[in-house]
JSON list of C-alpha atoms in Angstrom, two decimals:
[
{"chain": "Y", "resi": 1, "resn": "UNK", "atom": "CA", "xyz": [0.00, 0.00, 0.00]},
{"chain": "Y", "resi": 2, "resn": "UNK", "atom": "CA", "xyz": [1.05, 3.72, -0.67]},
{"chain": "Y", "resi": 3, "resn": "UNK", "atom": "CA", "xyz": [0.35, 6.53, 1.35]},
{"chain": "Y", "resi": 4, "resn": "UNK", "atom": "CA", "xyz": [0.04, 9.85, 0.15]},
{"chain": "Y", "resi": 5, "resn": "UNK", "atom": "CA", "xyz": [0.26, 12.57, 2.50]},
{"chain": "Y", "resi": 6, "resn": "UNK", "atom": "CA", "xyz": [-0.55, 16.14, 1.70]},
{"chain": "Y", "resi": 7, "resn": "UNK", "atom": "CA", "xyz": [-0.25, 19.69, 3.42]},
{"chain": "Y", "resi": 8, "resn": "UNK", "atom": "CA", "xyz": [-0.56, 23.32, 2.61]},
{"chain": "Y", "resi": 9, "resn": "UNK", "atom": "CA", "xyz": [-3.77, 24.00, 1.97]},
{"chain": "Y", "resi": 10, "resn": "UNK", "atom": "CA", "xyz": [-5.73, 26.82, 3.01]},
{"chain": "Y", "resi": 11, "resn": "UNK", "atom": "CA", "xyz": [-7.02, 30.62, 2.95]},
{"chain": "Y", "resi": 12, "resn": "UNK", "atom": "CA", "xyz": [-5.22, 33.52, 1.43]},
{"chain": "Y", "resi": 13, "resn": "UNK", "atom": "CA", "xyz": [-6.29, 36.31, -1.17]},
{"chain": "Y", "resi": 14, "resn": "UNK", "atom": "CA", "xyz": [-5.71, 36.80, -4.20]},
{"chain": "Y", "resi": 15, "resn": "UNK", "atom": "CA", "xyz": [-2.29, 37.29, -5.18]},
{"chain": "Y", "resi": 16, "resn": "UNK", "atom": "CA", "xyz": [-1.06, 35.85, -2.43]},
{"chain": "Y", "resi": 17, "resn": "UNK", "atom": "CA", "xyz": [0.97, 32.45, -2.75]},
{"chain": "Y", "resi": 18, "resn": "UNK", "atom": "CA", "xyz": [0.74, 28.85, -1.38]},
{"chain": "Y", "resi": 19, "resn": "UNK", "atom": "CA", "xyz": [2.92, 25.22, -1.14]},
{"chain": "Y", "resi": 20, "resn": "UNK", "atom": "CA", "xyz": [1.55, 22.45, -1.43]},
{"chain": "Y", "resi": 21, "resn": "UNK", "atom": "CA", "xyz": [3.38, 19.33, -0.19]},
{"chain": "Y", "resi": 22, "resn": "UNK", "atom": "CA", "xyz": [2.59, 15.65, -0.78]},
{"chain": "Y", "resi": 23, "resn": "UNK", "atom": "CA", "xyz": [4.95, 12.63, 0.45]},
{"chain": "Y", "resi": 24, "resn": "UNK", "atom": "CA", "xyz": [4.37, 9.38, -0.18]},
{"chain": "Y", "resi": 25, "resn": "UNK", "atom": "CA", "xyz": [4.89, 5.92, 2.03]},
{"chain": "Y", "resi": 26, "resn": "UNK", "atom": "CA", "xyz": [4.89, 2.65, 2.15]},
{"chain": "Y", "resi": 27, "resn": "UNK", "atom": "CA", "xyz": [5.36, 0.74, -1.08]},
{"chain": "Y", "resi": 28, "resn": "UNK", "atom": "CA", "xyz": [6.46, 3.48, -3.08]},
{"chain": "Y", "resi": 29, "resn": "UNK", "atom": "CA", "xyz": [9.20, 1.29, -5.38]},
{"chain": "Y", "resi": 30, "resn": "UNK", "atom": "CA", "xyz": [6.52, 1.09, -7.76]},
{"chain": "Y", "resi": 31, "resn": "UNK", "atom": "CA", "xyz": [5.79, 4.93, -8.54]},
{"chain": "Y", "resi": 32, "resn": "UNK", "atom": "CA", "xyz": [6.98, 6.48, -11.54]},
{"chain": "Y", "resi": 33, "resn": "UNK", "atom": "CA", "xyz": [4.61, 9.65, -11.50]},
{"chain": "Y", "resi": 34, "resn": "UNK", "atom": "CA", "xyz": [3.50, 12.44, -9.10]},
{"chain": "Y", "resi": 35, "resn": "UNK", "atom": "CA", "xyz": [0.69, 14.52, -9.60]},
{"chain": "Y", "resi": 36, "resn": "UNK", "atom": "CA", "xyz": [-1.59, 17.15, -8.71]},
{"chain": "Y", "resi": 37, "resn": "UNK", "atom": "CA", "xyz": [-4.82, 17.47, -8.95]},
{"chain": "Y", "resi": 38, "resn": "UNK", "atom": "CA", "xyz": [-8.05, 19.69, -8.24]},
{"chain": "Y", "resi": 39, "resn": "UNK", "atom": "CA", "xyz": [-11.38, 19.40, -8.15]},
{"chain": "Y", "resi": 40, "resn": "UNK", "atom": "CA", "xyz": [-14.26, 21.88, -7.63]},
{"chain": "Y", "resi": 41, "resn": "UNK", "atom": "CA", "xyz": [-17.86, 20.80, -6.72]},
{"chain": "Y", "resi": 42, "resn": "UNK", "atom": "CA", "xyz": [-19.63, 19.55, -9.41]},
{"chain": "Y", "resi": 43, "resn": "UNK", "atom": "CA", "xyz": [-16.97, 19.61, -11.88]},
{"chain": "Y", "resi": 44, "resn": "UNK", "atom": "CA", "xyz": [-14.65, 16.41, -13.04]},
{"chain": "Y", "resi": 45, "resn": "UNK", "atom": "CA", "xyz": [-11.01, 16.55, -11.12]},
{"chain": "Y", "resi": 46, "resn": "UNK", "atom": "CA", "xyz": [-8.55, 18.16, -13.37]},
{"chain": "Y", "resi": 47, "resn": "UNK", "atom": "CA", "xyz": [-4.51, 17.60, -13.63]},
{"chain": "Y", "resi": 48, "resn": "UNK", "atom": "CA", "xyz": [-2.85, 20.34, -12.86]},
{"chain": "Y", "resi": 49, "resn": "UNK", "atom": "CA", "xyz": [0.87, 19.32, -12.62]},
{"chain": "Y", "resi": 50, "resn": "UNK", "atom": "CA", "xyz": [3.00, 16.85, -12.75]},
{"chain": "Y", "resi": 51, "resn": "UNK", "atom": "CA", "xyz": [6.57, 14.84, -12.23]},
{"chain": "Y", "resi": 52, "resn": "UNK", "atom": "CA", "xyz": [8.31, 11.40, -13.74]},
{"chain": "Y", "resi": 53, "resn": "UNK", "atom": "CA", "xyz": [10.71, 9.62, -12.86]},
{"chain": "Y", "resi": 54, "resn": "UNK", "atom": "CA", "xyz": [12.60, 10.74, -15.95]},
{"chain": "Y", "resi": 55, "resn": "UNK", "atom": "CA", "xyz": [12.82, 14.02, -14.88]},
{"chain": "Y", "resi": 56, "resn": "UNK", "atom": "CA", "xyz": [9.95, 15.68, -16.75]},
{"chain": "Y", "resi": 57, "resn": "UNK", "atom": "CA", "xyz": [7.26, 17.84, -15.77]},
{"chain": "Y", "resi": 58, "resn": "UNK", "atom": "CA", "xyz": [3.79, 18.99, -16.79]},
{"chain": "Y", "resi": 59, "resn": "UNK", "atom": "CA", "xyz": [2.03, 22.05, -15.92]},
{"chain": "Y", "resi": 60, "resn": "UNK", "atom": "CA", "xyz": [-1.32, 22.50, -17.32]},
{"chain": "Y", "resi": 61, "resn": "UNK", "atom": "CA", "xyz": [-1.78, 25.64, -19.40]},
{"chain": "Y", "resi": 62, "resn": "UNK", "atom": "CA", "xyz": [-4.12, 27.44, -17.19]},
{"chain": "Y", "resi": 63, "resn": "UNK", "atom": "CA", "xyz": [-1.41, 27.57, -14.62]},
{"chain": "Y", "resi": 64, "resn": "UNK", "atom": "CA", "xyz": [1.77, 27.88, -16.54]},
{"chain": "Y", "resi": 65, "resn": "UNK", "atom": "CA", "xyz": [3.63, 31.24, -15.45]},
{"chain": "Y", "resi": 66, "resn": "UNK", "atom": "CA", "xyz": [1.87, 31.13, -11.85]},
{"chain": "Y", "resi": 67, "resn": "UNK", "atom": "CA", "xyz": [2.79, 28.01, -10.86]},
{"chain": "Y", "resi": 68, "resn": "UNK", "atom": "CA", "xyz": [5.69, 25.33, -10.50]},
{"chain": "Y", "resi": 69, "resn": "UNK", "atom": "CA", "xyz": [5.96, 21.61, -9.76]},
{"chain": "Y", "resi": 70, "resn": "UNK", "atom": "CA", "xyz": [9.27, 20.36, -7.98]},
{"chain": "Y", "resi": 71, "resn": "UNK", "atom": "CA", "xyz": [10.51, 17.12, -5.76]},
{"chain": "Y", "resi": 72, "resn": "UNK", "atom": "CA", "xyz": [11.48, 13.77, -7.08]},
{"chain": "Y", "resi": 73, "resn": "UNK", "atom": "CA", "xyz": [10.32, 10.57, -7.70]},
{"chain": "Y", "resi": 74, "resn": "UNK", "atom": "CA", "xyz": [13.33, 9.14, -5.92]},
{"chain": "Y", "resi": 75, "resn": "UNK", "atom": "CA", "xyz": [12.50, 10.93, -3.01]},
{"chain": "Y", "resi": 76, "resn": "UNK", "atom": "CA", "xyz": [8.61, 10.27, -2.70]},
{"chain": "Y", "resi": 77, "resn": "UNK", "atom": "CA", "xyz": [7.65, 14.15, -3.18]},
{"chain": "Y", "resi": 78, "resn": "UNK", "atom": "CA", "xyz": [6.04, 16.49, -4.80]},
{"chain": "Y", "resi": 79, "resn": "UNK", "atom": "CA", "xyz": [5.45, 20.06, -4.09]},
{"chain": "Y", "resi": 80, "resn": "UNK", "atom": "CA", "xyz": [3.15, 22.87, -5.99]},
{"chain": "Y", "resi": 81, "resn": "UNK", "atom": "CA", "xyz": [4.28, 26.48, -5.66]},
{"chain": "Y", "resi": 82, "resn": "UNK", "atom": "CA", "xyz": [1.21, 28.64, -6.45]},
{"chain": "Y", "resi": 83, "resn": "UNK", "atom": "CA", "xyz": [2.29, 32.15, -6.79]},
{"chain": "Y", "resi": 84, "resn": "UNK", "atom": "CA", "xyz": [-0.47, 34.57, -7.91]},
{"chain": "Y", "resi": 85, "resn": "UNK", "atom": "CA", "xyz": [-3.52, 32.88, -6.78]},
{"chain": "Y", "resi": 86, "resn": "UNK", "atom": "CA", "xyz": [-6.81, 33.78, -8.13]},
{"chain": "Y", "resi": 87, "resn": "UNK", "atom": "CA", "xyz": [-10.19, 32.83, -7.22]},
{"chain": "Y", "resi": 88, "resn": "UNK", "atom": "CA", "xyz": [-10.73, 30.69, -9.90]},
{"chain": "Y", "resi": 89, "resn": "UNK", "atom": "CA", "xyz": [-7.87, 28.45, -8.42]},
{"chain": "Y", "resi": 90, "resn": "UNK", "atom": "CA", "xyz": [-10.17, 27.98, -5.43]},
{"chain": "Y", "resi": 91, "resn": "UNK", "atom": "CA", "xyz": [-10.49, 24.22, -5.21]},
{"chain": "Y", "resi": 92, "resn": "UNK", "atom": "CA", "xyz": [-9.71, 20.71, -3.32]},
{"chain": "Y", "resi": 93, "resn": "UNK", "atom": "CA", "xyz": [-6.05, 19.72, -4.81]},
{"chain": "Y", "resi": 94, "resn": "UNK", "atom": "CA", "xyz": [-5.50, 16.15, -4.48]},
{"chain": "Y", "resi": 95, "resn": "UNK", "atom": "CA", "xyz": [-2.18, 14.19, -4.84]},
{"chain": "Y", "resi": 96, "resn": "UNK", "atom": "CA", "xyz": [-1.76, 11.11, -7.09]},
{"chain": "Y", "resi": 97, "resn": "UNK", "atom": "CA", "xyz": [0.95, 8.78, -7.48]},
{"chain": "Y", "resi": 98, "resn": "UNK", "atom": "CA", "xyz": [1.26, 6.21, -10.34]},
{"chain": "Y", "resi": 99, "resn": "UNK", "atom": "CA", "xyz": [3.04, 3.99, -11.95]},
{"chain": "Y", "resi": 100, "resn": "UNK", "atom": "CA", "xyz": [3.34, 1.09, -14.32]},
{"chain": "Y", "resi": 101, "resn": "UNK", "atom": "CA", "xyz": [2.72, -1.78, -11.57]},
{"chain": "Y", "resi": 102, "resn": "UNK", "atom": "CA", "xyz": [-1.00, -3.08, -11.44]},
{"chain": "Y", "resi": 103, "resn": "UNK", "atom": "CA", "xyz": [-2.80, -1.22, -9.10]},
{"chain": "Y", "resi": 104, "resn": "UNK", "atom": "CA", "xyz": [-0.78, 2.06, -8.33]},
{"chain": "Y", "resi": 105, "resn": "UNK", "atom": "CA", "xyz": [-2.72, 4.57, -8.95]},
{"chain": "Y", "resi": 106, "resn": "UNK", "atom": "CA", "xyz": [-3.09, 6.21, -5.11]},
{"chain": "Y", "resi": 107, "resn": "UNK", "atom": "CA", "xyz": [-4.62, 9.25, -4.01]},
{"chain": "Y", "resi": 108, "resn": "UNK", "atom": "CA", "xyz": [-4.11, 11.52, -0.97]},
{"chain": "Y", "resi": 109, "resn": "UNK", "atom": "CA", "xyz": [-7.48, 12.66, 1.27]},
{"chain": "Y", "resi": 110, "resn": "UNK", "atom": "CA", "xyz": [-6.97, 16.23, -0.61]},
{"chain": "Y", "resi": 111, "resn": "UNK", "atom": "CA", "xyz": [-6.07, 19.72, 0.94]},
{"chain": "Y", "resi": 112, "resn": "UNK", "atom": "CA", "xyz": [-8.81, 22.62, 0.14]},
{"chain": "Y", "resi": 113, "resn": "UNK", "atom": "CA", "xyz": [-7.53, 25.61, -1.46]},
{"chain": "Y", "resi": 114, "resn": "UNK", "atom": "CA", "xyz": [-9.34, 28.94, -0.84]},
{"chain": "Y", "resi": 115, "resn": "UNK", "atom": "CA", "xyz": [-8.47, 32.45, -2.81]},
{"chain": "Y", "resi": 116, "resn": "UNK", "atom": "CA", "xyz": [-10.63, 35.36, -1.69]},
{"chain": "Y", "resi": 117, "resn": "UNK", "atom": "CA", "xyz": [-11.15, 38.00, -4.03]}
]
């Protein structure tokens, strides 16, 4: 089993920044990916970032120039800088961790985001 463990989270206005942190445990030899997520209510959960284990990353277009994706595979972490929040970003951001093994595809428990206008 993996365990995904997020922080950072929470309230700020716009413009203001947040970290987001997610480290995972337990049988992590089989994850090759780290992502973010977010989700708003009634809306599907959207990819907002992501690392390999080759050393690539993905930032979704809608965030590119605010945000940035960092940590390693090797290392179990991922973190999301969010610089220049807007309201819009106002959502639950979940960490996932995948990989080619059957069955690893693990989520965290989420961490709600909240930008005030």
């Amino acid at each position: 089993q993996v365990q995904l463990a997020e922080s950072g989270g929470g309230l700020v206005q716009a413009g203001d920044s947040l970290r987001l942190s997610c480290v995972a445990s337990g049988d992590t030899f089989c994850i090759s990916v780290m992502s973010w997520y977010r989700q708003v209510p009634g809306k599907e959960r959207e990819m907002v970032a992501s690392i390999t284990s080759g050393g690539s990353s993905y930032l979704s277009d809608y965030v590119e120039g605010r945000f940035t994706v960092s940590g390693g595979i090797a290392e179990n972490t991922v973190y999301l800088q969010m610089n220049s929040l807007k309201p819009e970003d106002t959502a639950v951001y979940y960490c996932n961790a995948g990989g080619s093994c059957p069955g690893t595809d693990h989520w965290g428990q989420g961490t709600q985001v909240t930008v005030s206008s």
